[in-house]
PDB file of C-alpha atoms in Angstrom:
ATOM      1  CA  UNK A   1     -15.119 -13.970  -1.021  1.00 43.00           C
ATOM      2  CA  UNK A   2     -13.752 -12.254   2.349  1.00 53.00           C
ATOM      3  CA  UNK A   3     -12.803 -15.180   4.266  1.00 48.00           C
ATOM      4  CA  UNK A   4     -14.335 -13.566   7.462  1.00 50.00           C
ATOM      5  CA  UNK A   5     -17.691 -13.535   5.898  1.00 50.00           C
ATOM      6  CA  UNK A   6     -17.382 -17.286   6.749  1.00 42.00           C
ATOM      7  CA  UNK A   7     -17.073 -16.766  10.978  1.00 47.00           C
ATOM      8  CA  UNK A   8     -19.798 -16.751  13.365  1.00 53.00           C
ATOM      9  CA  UNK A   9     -21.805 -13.811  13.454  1.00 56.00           C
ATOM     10  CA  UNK A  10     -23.321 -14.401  16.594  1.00 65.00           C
ATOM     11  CA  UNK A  11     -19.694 -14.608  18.626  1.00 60.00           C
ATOM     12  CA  UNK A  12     -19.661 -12.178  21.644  1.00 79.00           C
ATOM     13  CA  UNK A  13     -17.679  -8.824  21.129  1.00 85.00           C
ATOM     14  CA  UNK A  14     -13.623  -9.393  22.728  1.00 90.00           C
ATOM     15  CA  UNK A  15     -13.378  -6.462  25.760  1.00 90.00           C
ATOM     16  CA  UNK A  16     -10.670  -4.129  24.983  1.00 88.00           C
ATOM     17  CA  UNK A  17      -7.525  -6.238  26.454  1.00 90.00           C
ATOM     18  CA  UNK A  18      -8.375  -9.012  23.857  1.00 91.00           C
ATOM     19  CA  UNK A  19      -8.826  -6.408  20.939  1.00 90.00           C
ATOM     20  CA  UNK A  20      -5.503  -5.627  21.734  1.00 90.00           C
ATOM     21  CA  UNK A  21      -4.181  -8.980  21.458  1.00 92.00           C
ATOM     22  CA  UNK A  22      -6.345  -9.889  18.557  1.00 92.00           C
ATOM     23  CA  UNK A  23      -5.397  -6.706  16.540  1.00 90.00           C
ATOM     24  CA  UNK A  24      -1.348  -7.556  17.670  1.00 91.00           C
ATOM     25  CA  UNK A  25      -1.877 -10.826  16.244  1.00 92.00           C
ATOM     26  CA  UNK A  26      -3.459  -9.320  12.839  1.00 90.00           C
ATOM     27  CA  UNK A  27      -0.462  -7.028  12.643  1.00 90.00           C
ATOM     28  CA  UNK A  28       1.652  -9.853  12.809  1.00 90.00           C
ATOM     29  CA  UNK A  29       2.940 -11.257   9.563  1.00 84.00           C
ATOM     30  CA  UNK A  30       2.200 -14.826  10.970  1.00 88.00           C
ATOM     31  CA  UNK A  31      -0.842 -13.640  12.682  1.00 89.00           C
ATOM     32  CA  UNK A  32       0.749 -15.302  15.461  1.00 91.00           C
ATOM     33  CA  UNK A  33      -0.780 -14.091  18.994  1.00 90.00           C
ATOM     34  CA  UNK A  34       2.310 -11.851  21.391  1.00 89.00           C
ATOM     35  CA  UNK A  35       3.534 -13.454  24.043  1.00 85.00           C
ATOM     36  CA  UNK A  36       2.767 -13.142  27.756  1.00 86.00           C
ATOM     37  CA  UNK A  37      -0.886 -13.495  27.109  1.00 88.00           C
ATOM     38  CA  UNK A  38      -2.544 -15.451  30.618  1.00 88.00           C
ATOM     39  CA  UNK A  39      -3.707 -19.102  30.505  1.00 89.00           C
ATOM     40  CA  UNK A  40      -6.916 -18.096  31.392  1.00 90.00           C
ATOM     41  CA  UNK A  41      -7.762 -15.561  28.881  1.00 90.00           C
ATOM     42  CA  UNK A  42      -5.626 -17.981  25.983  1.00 90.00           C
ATOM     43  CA  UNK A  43      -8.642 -20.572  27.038  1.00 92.00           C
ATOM     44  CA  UNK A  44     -11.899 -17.858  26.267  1.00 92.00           C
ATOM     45  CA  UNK A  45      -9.884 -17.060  22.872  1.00 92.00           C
ATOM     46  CA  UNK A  46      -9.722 -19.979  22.080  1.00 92.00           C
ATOM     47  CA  UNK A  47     -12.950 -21.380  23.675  1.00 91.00           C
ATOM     48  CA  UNK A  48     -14.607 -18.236  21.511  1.00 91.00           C
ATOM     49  CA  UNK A  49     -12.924 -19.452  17.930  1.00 91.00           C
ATOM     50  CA  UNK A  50     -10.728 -16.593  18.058  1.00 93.00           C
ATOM     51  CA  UNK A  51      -7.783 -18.221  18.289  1.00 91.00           C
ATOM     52  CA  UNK A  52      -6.034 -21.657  17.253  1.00 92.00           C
ATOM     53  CA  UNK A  53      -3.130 -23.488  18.124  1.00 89.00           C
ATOM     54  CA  UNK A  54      -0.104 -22.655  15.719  1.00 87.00           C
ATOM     55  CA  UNK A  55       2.088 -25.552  14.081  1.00 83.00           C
ATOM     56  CA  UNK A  56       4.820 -26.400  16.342  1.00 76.00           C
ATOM     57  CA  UNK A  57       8.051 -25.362  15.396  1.00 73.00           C
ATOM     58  CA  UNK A  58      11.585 -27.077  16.030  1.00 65.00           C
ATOM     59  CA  UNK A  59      12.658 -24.562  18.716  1.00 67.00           C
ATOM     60  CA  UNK A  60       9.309 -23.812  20.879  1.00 61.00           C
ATOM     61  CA  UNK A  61      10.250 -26.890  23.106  1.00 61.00           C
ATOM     62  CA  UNK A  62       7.127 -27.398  25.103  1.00 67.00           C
ATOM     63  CA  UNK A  63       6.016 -23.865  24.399  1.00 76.00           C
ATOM     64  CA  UNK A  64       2.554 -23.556  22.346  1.00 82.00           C
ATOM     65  CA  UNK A  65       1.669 -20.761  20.496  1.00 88.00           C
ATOM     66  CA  UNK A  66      -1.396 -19.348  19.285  1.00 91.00           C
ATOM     67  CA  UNK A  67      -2.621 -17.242  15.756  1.00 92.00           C
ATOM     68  CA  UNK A  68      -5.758 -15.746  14.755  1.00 92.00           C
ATOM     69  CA  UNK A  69      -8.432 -17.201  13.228  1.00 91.00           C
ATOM     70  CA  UNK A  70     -10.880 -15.819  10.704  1.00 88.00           C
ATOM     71  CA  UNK A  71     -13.570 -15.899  13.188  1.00 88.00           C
ATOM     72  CA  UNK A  72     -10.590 -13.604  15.534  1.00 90.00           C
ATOM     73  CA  UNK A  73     -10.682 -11.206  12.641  1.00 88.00           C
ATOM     74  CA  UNK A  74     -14.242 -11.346  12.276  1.00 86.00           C
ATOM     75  CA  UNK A  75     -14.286 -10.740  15.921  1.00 89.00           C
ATOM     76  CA  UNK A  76     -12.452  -7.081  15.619  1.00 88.00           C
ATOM     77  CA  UNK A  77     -15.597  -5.888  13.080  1.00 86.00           C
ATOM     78  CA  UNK A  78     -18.605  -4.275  13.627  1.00 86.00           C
ATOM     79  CA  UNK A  79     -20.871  -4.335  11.079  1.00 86.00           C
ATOM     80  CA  UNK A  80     -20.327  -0.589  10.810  1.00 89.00           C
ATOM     81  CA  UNK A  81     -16.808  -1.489  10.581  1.00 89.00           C
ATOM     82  CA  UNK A  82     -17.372  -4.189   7.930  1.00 88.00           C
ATOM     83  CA  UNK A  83     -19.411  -2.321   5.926  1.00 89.00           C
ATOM     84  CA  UNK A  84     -16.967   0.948   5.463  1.00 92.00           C
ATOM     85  CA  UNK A  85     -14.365  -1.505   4.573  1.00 91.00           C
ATOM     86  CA  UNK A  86     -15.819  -3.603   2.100  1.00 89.00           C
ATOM     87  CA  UNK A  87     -17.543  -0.383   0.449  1.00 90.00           C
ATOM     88  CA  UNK A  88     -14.074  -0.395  -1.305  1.00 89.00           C
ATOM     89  CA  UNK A  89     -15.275  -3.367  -3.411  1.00 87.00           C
ATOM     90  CA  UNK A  90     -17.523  -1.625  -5.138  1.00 87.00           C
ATOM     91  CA  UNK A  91     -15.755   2.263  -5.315  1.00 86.00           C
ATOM     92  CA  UNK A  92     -15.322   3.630  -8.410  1.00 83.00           C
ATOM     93  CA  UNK A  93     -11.846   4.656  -6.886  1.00 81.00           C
ATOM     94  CA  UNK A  94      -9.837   1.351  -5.803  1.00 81.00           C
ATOM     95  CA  UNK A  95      -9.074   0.840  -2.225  1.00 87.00           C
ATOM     96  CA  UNK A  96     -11.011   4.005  -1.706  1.00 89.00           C
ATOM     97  CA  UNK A  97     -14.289   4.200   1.299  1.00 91.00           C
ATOM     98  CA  UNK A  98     -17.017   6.375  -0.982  1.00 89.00           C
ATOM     99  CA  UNK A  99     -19.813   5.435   1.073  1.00 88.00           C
ATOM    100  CA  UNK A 100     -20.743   7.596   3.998  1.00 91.00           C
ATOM    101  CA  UNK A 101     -19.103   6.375   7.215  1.00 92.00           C
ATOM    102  CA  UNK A 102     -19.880   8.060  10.867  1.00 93.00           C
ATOM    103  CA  UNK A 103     -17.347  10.144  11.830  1.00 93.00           C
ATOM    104  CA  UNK A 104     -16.305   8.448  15.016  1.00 94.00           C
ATOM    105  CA  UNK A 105     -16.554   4.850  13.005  1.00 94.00           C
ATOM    106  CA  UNK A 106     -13.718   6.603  10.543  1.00 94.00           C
ATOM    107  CA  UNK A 107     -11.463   7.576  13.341  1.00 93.00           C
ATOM    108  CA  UNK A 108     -11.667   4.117  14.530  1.00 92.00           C
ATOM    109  CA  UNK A 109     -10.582   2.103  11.720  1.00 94.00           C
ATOM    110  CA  UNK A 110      -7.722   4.880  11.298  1.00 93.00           C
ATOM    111  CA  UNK A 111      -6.738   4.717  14.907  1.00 91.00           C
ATOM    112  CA  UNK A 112      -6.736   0.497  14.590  1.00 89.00           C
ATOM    113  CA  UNK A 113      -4.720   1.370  11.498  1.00 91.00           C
ATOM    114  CA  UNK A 114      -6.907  -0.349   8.853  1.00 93.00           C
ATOM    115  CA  UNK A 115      -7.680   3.022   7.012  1.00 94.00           C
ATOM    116  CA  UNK A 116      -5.006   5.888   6.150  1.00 92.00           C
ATOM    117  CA  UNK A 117      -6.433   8.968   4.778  1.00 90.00           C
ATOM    118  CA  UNK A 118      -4.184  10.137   1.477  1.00 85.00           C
ATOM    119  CA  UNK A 119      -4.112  13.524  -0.336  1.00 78.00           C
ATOM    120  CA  UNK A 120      -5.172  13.529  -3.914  1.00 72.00           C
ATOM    121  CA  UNK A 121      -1.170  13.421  -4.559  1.00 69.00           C
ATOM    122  CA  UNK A 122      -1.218  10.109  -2.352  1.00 69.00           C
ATOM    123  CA  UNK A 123       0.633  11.184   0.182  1.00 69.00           C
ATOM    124  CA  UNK A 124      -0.299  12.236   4.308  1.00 66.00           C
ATOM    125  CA  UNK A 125      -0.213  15.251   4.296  1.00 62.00           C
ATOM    126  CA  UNK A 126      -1.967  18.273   6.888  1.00 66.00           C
ATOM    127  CA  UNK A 127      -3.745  21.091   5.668  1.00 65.00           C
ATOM    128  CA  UNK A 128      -4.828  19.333   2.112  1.00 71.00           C
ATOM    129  CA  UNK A 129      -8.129  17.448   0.886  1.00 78.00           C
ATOM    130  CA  UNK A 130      -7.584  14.093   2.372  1.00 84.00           C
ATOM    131  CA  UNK A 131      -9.571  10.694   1.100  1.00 87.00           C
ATOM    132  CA  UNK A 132      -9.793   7.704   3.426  1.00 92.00           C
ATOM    133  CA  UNK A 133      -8.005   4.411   1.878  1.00 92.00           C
ATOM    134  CA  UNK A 134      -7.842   0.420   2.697  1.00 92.00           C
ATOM    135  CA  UNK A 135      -4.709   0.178   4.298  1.00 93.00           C
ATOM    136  CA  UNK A 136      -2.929  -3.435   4.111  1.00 93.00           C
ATOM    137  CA  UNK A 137      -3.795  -4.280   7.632  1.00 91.00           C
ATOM    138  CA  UNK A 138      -7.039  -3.484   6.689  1.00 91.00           C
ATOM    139  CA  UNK A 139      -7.075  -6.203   3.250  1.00 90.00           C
ATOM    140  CA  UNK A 140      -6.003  -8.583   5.784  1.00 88.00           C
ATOM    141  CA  UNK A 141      -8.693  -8.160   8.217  1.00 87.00           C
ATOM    142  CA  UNK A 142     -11.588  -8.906   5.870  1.00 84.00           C
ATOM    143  CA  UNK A 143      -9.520 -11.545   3.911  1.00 82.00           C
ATOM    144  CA  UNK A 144      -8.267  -9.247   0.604  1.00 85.00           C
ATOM    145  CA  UNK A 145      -5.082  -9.312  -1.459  1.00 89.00           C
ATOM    146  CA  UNK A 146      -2.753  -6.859   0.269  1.00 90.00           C
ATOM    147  CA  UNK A 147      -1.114  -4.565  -2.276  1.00 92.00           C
ATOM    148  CA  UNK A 148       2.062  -2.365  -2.204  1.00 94.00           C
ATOM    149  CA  UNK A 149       2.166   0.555  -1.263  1.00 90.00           C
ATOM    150  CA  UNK A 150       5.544   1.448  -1.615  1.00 94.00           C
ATOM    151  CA  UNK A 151       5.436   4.784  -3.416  1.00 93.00           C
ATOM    152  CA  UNK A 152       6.057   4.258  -6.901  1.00 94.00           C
ATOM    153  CA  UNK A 153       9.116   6.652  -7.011  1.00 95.00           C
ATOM    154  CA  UNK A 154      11.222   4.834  -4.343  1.00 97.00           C
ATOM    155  CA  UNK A 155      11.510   2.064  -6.671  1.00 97.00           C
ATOM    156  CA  UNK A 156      13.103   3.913  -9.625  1.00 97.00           C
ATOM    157  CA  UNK A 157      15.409   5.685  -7.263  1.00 97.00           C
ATOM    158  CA  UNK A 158      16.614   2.087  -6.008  1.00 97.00           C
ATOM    159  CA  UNK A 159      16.783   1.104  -9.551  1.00 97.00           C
ATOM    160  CA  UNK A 160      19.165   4.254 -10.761  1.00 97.00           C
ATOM    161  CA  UNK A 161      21.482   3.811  -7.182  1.00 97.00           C
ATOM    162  CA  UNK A 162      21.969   0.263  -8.139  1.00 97.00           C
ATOM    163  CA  UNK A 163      23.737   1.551 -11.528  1.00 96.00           C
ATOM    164  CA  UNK A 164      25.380   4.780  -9.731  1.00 96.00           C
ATOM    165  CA  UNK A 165      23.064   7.113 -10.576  1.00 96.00           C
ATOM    166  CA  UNK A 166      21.552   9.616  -8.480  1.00 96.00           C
ATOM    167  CA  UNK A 167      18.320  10.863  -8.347  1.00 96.00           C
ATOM    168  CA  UNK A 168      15.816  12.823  -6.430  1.00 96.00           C
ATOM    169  CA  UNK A 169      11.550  13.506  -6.032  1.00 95.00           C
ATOM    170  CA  UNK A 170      10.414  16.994  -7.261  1.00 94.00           C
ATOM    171  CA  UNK A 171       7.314  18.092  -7.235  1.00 90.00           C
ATOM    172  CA  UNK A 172       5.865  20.892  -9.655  1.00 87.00           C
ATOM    173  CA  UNK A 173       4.079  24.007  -8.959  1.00 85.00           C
ATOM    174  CA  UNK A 174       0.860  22.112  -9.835  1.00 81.00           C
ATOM    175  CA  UNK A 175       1.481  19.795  -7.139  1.00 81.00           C
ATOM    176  CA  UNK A 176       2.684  16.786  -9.847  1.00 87.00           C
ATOM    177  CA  UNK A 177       5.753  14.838  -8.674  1.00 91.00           C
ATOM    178  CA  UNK A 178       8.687  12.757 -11.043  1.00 94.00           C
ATOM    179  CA  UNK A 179      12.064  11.291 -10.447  1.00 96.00           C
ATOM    180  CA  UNK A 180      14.573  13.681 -11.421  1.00 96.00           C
ATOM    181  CA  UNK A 181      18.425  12.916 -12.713  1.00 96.00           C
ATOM    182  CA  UNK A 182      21.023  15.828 -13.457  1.00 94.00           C
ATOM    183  CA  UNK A 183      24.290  15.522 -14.358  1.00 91.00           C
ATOM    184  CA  UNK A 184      26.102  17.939 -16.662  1.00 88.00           C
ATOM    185  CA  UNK A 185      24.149  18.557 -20.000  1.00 88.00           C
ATOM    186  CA  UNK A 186      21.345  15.994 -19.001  1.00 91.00           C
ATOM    187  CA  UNK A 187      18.083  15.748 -17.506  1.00 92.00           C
ATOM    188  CA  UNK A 188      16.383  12.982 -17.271  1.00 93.00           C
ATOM    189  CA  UNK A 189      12.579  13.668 -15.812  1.00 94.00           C
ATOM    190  CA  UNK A 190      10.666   9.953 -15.365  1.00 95.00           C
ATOM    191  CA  UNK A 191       6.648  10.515 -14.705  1.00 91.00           C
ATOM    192  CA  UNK A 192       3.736   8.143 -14.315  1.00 91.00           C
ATOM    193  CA  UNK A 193       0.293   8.878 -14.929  1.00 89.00           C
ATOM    194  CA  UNK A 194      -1.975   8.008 -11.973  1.00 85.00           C
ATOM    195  CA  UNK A 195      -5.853   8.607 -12.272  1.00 76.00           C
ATOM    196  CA  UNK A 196      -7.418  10.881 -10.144  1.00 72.00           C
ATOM    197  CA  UNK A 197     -11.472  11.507 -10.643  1.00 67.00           C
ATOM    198  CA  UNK A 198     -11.743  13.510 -13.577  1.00 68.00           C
ATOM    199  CA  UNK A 199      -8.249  13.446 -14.866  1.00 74.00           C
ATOM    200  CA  UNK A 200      -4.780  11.914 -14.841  1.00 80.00           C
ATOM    201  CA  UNK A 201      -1.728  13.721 -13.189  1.00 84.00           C
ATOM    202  CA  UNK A 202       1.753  12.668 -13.002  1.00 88.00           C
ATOM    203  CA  UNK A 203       3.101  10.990  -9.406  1.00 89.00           C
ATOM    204  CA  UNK A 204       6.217   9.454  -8.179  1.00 92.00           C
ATOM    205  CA  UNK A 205       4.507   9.586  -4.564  1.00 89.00           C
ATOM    206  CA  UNK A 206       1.816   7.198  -5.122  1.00 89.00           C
ATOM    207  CA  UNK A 207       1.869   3.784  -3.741  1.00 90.00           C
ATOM    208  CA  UNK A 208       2.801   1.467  -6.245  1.00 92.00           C
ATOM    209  CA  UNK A 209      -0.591  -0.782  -6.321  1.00 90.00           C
ATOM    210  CA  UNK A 210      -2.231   2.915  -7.441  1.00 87.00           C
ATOM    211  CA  UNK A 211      -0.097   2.687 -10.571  1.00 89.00           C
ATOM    212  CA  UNK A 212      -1.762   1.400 -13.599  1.00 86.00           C
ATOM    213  CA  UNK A 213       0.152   3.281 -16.809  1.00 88.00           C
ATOM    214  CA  UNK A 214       4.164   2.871 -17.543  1.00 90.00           C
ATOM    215  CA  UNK A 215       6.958   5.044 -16.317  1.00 93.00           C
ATOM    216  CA  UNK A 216       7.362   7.785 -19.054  1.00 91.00           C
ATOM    217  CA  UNK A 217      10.989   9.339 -19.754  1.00 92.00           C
ATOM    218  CA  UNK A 218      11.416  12.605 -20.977  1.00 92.00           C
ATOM    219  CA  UNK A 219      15.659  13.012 -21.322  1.00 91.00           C
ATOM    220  CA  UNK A 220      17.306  16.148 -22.762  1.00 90.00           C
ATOM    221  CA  UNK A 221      20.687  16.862 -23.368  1.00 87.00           C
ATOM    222  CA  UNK A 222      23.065  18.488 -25.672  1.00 78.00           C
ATOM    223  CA  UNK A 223      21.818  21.976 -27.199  1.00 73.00           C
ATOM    224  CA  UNK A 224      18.561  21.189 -28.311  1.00 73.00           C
ATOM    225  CA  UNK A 225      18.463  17.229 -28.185  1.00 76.00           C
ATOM    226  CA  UNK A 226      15.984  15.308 -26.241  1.00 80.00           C
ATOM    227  CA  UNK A 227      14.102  11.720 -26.520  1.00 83.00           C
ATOM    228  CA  UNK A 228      11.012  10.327 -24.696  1.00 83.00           C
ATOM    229  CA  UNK A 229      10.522   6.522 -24.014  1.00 82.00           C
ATOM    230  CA  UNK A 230       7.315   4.728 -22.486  1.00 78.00           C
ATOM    231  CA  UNK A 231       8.495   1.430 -21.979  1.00 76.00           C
ATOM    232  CA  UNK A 232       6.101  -1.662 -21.772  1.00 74.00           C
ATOM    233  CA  UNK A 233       3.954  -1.846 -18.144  1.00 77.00           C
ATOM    234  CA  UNK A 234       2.078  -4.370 -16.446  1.00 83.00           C
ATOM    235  CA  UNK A 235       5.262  -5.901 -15.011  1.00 88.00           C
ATOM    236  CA  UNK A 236       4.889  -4.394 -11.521  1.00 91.00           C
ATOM    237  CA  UNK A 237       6.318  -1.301 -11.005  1.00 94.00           C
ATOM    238  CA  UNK A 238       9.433  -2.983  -9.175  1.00 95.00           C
ATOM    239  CA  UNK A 239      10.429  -4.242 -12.432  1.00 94.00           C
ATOM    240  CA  UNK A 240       9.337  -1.796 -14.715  1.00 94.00           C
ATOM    241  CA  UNK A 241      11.798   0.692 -12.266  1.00 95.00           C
ATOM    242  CA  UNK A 242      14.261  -2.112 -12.865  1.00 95.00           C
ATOM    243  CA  UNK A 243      14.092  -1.616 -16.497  1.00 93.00           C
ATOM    244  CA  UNK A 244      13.433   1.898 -16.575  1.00 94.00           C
ATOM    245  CA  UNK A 245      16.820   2.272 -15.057  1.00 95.00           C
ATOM    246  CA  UNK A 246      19.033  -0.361 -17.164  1.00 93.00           C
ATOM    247  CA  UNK A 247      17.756   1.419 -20.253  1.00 90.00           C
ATOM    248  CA  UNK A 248      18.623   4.865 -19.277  1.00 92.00           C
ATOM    249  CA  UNK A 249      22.118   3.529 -17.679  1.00 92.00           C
ATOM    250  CA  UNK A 250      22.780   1.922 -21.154  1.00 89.00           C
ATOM    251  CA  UNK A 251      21.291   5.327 -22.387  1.00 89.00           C
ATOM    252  CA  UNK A 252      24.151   7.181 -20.859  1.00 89.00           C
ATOM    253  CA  UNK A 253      26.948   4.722 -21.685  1.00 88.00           C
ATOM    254  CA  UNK A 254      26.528   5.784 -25.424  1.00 82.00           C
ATOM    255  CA  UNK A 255      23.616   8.213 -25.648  1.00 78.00           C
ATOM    256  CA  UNK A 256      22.305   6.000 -28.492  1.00 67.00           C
ATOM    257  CA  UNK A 257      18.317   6.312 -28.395  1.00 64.00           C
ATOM    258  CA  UNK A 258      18.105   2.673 -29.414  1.00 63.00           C
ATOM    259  CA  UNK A 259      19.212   1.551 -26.074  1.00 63.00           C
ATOM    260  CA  UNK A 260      15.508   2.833 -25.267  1.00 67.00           C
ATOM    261  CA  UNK A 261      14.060  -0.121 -27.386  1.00 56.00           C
ATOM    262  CA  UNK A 262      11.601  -2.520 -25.529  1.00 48.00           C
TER     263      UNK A 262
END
């Protein structure tokens, strides 16, 4: 369950000074509050719940410092704000608000930084369709797993420079994207399927967490040779770039397809 489900509903709303504070403190990765903050408004956060007293560490001398609290989070939410965000529970499309949100709510939650809107190529980009998504800042506020959203592609291109290979992202004239390698007689193209409503399409732009099938490799070299490889997923697509690229490296060395072998 959301952990902020748990907080006081009937806590006042924080002015716009300790949203501010609150929503720095969110962004934080140890929800610690900034610094600089006055005594007095440190004692109605934490008078309010929205704030506790942080475990001392061995350099903050007689300095105390503050984090969030669940009820802090809480704090940040209307319930118009609550409910577009926690719509994603139940979307058909993961991460994704279906439900009808005002207009002004929406700009909000983008502004705060809790929503991004994405093309259907999972990217930000002007002058497409764009779909409004859960960012991580927004997991954390209502107390769910934060995913990553590093685009899938950036990954295998780590993966490939770590062996010496280059690579780059093209993108097709249908809009589909893969990692692309070159060098004299062979091409190497490396796809994954991501779902979008209706059908699959191939991305390498997608954040990683929207990645649910294995990277495919389509390699052709020589006259008329070529081989394709899907090589066991559910590893995380870190490690499934790792292997991805070791295999095609050892590919390379000897242009043996049985270095493509799970």
């Amino acid at each position: 369950m959301p952990t902020f489900l748990a907080a006081d509903p009937h806590a006042p709303a924080p002015n716009a000074l300790q949203r501010t504070w609150l929503l720095a403190a969110l962004r934080a990765a140890d929800g610690l509050l900034p610094a600089g903050v006055s005594t007095r408004s440190l004692n109605v956060l934490r008078e309010r719940g929205w704030i506790t007293t942080a475990p001392a560490r061995d350099d903050d001398g007689e300095f105390v410092r503050y984090k969030i609290t669940p009820a802090g989070r809480f704090a940040l939410l209307s319930v118009a704000k609550a409910d577009a965000l926690l719509s994603t529970l139940v979307a058909v499309e993961p991460g994704r608000i279906e439900a009808p949100v005002q207009e002004r709510i929406l700009n909000s939650l983008v502004r705060e930084g809790l929503v991004v809107h994405l093309t259907r190529r999972g990217q930000q980009a002007e002058g497409e369709e764009q779909h409004p998504y859960l960012t991580n800042l927004g997991r954390r506020l209502v107390g769910l797993p934060e995913v990553d959203d590093t685009p899938a592609g950036d990954y295998l291109l780590a993966a490939l420079a770590a062996h010496g290979l280059e690579a780059g992202v093209e993108t097709d004239d249908h809009g589909d994207s893969r990692v692309v390698y070159c060098s004299g007689d062979v091409e190497a193209l490396f796809y994954r399927e991501v779902w979008n409503p209706g059908h699959y399409t191939y991305s390498a732009r997608h954040p990683a967490w929207m990645h649910t099938k294995p990277w495919i490799a389509l390699i052709t070299y020589g006259a008329d040779e070529a081989v394709e490889k899907h090589l066991p997923n559910g590893l995380g697509v870190q490690e499934e770039s790792a292997r991805m690229a070791g295999a095609f490296t050892a590919w390379l060395a000897d242009r043996d397809d049985a270095a493509f072998a799970a």
